[in-house]
mmCIF file of C-alpha atoms and ligand atoms in Angstrom:
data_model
loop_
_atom_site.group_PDB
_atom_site.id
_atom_site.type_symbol
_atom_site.label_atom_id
_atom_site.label_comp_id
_atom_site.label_asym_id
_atom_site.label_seq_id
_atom_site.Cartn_x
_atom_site.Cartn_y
_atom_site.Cartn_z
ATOM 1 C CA UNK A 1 72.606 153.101 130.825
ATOM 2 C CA UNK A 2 75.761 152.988 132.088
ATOM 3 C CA UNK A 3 77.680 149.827 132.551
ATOM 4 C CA UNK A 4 79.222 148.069 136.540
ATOM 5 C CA UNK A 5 82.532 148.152 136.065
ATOM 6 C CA UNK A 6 82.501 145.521 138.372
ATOM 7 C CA UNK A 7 81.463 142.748 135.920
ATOM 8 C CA UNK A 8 83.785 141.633 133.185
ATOM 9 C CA UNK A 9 82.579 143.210 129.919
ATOM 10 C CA UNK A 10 84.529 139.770 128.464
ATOM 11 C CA UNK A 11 85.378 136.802 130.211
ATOM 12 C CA UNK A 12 87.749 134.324 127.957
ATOM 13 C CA UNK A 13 88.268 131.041 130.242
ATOM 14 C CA UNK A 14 90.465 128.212 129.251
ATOM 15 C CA UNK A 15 88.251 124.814 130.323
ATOM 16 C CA UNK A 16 90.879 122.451 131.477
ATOM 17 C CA UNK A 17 90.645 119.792 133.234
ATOM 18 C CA UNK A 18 88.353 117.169 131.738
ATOM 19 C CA UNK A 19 90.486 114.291 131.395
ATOM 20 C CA UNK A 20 91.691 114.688 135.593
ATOM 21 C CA UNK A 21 87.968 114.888 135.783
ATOM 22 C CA UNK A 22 86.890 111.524 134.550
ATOM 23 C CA UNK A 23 90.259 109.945 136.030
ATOM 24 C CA UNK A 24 89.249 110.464 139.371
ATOM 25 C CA UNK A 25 85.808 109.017 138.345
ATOM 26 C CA UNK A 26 88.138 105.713 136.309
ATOM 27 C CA UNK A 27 85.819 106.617 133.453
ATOM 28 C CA UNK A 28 87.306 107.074 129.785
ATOM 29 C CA UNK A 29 88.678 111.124 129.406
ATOM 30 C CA UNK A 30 85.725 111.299 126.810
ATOM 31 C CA UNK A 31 83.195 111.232 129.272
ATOM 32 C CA UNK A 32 84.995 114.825 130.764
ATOM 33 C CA UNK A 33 84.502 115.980 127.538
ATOM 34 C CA UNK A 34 81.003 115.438 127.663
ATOM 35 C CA UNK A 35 80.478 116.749 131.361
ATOM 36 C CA UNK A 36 82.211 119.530 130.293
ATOM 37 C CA UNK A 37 79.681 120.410 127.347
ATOM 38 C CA UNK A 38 77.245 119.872 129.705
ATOM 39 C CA UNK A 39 78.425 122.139 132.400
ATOM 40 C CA UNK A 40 79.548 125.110 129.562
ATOM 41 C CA UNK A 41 75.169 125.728 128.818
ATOM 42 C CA UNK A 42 74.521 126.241 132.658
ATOM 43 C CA UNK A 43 78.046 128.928 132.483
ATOM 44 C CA UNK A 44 76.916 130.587 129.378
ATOM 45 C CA UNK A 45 73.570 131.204 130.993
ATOM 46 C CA UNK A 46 74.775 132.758 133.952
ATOM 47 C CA UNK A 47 77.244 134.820 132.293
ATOM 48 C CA UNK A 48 74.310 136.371 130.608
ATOM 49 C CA UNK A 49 72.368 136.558 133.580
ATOM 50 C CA UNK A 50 75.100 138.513 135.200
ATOM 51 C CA UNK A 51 75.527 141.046 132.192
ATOM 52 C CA UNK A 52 78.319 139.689 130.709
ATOM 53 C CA UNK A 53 78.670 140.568 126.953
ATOM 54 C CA UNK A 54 81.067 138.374 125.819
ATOM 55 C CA UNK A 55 82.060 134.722 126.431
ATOM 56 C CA UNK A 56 84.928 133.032 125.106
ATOM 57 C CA UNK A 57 85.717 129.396 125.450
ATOM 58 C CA UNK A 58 89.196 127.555 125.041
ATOM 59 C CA UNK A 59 87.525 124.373 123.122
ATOM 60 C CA UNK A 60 90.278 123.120 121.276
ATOM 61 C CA UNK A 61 93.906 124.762 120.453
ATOM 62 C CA UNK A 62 96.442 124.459 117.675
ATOM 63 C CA UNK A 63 98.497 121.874 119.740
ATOM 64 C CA UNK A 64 95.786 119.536 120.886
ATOM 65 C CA UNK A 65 95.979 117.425 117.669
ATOM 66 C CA UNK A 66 98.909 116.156 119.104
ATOM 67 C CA UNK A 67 96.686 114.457 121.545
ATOM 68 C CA UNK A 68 95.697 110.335 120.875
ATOM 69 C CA UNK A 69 93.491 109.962 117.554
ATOM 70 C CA UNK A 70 90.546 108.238 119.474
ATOM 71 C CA UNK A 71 90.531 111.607 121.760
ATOM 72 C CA UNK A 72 90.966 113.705 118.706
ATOM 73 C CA UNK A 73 88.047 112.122 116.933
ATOM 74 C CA UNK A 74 86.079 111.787 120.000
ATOM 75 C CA UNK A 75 85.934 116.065 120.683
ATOM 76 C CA UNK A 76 85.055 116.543 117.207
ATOM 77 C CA UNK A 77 81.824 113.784 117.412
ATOM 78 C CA UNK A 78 81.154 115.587 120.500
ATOM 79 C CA UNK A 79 81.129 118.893 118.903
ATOM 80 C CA UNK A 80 78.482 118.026 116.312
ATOM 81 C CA UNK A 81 76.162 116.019 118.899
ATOM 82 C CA UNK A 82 76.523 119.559 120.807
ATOM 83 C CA UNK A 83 75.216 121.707 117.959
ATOM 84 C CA UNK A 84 72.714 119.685 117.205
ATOM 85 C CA UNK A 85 71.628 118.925 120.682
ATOM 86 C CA UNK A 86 71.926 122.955 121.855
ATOM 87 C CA UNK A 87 71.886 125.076 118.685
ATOM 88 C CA UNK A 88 68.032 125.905 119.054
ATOM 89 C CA UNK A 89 68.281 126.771 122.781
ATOM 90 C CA UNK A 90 70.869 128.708 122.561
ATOM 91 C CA UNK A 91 69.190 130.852 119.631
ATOM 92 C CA UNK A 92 66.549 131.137 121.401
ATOM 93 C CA UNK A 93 68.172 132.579 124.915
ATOM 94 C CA UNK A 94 69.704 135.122 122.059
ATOM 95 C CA UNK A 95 73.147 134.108 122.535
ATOM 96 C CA UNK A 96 75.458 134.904 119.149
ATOM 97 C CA UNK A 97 77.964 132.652 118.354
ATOM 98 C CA UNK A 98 81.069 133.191 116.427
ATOM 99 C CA UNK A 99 83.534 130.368 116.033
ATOM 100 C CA UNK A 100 87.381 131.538 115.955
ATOM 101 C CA UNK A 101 90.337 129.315 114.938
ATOM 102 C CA UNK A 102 91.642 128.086 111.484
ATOM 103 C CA UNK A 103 88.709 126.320 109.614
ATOM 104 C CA UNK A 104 91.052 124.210 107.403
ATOM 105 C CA UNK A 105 92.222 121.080 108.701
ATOM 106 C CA UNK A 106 88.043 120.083 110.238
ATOM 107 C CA UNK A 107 86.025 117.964 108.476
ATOM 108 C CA UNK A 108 83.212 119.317 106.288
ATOM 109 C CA UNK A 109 80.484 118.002 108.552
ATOM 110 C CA UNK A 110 82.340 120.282 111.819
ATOM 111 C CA UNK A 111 82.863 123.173 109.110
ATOM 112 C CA UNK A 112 78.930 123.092 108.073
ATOM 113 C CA UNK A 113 78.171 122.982 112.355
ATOM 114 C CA UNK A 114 80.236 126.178 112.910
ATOM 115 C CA UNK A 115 78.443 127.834 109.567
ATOM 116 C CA UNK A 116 75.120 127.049 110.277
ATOM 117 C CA UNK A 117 75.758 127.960 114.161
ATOM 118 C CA UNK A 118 77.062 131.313 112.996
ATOM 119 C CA UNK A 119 74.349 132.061 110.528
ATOM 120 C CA UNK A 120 71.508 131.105 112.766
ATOM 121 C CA UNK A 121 72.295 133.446 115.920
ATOM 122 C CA UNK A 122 74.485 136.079 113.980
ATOM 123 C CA UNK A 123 71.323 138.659 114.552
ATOM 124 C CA UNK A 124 71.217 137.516 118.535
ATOM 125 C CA UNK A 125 72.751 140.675 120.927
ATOM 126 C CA UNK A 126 71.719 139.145 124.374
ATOM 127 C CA UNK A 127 75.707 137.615 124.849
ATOM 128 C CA UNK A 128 78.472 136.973 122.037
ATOM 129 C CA UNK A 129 79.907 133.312 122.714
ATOM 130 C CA UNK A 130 83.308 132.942 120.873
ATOM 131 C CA UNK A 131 84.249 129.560 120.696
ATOM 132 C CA UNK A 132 88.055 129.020 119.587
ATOM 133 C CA UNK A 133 88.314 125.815 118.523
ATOM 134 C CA UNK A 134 91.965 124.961 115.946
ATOM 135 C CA UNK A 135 92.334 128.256 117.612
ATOM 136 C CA UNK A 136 96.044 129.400 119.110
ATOM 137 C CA UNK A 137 97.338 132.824 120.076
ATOM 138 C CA UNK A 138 100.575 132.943 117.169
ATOM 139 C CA UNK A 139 98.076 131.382 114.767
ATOM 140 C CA UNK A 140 95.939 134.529 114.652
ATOM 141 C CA UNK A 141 98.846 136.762 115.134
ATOM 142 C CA UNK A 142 100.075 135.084 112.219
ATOM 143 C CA UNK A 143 96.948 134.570 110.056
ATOM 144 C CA UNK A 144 96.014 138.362 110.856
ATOM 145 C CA UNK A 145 99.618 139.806 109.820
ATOM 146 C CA UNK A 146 99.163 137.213 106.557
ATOM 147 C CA UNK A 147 95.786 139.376 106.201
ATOM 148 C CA UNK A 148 98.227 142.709 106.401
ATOM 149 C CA UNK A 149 100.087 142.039 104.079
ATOM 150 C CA UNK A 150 98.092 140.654 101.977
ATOM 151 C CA UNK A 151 95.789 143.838 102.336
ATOM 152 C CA UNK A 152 98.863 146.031 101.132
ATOM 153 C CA UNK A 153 99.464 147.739 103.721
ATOM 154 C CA UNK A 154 102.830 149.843 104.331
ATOM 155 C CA UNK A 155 105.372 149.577 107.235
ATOM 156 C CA UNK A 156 103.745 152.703 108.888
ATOM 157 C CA UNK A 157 100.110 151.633 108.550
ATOM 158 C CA UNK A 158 101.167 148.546 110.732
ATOM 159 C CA UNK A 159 99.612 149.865 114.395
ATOM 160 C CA UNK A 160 98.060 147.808 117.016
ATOM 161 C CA UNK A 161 94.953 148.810 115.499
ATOM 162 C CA UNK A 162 95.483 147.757 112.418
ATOM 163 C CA UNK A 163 96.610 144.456 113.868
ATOM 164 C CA UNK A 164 93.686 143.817 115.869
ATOM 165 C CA UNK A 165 91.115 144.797 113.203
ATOM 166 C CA UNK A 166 92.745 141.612 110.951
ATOM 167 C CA UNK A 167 92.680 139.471 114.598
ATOM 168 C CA UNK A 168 89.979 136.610 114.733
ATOM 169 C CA UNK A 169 88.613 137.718 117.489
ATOM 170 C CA UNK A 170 88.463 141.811 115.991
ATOM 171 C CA UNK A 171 84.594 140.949 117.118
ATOM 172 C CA UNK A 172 84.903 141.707 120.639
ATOM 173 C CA UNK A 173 86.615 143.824 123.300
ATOM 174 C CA UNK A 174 89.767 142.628 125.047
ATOM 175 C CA UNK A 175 89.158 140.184 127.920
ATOM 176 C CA UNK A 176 88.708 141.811 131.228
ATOM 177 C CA UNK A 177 88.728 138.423 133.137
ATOM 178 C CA UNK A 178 90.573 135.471 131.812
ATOM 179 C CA UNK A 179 90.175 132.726 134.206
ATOM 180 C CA UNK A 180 91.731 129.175 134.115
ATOM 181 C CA UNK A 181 90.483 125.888 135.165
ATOM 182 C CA UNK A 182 91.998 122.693 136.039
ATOM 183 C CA UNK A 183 95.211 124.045 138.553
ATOM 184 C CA UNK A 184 97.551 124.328 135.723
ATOM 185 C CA UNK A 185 99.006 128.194 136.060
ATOM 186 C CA UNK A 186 99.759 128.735 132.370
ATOM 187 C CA UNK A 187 98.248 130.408 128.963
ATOM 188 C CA UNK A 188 98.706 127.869 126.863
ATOM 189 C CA UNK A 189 98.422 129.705 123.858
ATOM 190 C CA UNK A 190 95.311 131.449 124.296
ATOM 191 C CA UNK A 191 94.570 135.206 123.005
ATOM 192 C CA UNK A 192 98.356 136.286 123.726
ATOM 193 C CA UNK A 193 97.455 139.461 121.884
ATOM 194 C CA UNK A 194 94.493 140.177 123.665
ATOM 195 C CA UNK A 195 95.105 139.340 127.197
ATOM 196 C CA UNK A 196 97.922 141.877 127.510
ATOM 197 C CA UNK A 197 95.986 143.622 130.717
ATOM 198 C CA UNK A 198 93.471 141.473 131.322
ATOM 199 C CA UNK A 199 93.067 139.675 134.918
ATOM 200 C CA UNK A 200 94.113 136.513 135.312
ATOM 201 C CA UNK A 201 92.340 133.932 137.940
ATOM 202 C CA UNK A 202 93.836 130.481 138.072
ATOM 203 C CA UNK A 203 91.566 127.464 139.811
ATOM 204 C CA UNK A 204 92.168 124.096 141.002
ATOM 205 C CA UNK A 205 88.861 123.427 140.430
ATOM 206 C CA UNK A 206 88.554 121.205 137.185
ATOM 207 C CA UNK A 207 86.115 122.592 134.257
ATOM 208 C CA UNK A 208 83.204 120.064 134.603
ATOM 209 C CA UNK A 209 82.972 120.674 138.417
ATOM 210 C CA UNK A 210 82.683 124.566 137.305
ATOM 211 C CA UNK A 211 79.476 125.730 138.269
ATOM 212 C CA UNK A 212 77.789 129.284 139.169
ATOM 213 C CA UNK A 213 78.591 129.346 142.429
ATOM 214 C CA UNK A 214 82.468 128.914 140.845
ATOM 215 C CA UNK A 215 82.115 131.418 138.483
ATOM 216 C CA UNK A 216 80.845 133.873 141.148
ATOM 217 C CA UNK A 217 83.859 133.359 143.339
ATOM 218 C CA UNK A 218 86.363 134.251 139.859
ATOM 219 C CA UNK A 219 83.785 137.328 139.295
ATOM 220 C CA UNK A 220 84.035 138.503 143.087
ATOM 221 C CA UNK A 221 88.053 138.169 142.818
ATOM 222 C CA UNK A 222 87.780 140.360 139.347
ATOM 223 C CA UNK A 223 85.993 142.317 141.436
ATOM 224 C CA UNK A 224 88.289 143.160 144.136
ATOM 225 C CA UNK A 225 90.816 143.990 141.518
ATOM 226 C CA UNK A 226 92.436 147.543 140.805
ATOM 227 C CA UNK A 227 92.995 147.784 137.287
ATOM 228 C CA UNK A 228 95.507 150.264 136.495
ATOM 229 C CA UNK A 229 96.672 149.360 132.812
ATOM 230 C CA UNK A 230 100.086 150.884 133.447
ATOM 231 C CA UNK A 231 98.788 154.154 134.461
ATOM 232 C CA UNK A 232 98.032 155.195 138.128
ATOM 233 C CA UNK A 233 95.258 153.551 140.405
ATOM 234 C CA UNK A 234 91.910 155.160 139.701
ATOM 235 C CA UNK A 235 89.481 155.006 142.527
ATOM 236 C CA UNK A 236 91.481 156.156 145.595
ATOM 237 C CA UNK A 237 93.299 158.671 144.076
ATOM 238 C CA UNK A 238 92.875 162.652 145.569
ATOM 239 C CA UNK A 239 92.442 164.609 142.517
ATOM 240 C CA UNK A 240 95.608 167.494 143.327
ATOM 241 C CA UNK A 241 95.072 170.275 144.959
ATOM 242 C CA UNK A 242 96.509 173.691 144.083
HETATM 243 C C1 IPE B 301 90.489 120.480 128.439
HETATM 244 O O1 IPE B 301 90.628 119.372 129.267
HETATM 245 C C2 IPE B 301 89.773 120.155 127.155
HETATM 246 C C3 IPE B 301 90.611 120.145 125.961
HETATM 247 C C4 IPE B 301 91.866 120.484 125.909
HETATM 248 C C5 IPE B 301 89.988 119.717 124.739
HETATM 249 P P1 IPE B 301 91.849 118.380 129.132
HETATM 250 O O2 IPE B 301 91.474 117.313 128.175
HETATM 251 O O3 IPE B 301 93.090 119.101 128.794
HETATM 252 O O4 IPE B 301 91.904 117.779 130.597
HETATM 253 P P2 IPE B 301 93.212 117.500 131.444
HETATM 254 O O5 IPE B 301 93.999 118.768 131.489
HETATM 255 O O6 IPE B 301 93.956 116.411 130.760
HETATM 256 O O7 IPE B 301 92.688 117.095 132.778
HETATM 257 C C1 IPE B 302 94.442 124.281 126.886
HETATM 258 O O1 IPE B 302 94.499 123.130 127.647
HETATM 259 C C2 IPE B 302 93.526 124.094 125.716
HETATM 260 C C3 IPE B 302 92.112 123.944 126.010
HETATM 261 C C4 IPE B 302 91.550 123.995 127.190
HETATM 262 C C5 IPE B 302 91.271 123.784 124.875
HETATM 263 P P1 IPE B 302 95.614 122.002 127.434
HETATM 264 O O2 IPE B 302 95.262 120.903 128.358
HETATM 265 O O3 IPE B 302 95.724 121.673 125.992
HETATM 266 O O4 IPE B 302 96.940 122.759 127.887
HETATM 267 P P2 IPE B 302 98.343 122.186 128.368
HETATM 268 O O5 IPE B 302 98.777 121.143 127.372
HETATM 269 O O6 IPE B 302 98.140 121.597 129.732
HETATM 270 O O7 IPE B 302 99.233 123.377 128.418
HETATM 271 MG MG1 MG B 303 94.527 119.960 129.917
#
């Protein structure tokens, strides 16, 4: 079977704007946490639906334990009430779920979640979710280079392969799409190894308000794009005549 180029083989989106979110609505920024849960099922689900292969999810970076301690502890509550509230459904849609980002630092309880999420889909092939939560771009440039070295391996047997088999994410393809919620036009730290050519689509629209009909705009703009990863453009070229 062969595969639309058309549709992202791997979307990576960065769900921002929860905390605008339940500002407008003068509600705590906890409750755009929880909308944004929410809304993630109904986006995983269509992703599949759409033959997307892999999904990955900004959930929580490196820098965002800089945030308030009552936020802080209020994402990682929500995290467990998520597995335990989803887990089985998603299992059962066949969704796989591997969790990237630095496992030290979270509290046995999230550490057991993320195990026992992993080891109950790892067999699933319908779509891969990554979730990178403690995760940040240098941090698995850094952990994976750590891994290197640690490996023994010489100057010369330092390639971009080699990198990207140590990499975190060394599960899945580079992103084709990488799109951006919440209006802020930045990467904030996200996959800076792996997005090197992938597409970038920014929206004003804030994550919980994300819905299908959202997500089919991004994939329609991915889409329309000419990919030509710094060689020449590929579908309107004449091939040369003698
Ligand atoms: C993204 O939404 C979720 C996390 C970073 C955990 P924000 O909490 O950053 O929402 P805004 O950007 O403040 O609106
Ligand atoms: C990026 O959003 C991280 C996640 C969505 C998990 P932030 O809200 O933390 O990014 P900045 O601080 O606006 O760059
Ligand atoms: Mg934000």
């Amino acid at each position: 079977m062969t595969r639309d180029l058309s549709v992202p083989r791997h979307l990576a989106i960065v769900m921002d704007g929860n905390g605008r979110w339940a500002k407008k609505r003068h509600l705590p920024r906890f409750f755009g946490h929880k909308a944004g849960v929410d809304g993630l099922l109904k986006v995983i689900k269509a992703c599949a639906d759409r033959g997307i292969e892999y999904l990955t999810v900004f959930a929580f970076s490196s820098e965002n334990w800089k945030r308030p301690e009552d936020e802080v502890s209020g994402l990682m509550g929500l995290v467990l009430v998520a597995v335990t509230k989803y887990l089985a459904k998603l299992a059962g849609d066949g969704v796989r779920i591997v969790i990237v980002g630095e496992r030290d630092g979270l509290s046995d309880r999230l550490r057991a979640a993320w195990d026992e999420a992993e080891q109950l889909t790892q067999h699933n092939t319908r779509i891969t979710l990554s979730v990178a939560f403690n995760y940040g771009g240098r941090w698995d440039l850094v952990q994976a280079c750590q891994q290197a070295v640690a490996a023994g391996l010489r100057p010369e047997q330092i390639t971009e392969q080699s990198i990207s088999a140590f990499m975190a994410m060394r599960h899945a393809p580079d992103p084709d799409l990488f799109i951006r919620t919440g209006g802020e036009v930045r990467i904030s730290n996200f996959m800076l190894w792996q997005v090197a050519y992938s597409e970038l689509v920014f929206t004003d629209c804030l994550w919980p308000d994300f819905d299908v009909a959202a997500l089919d705009a991004a994939l329609a703009t991915y889409a329309g794009r000419e990919r030509r990863f710094g060689g020449v453009e590929t579908r309107s070229v004449e091939p040369a005549t003698g």
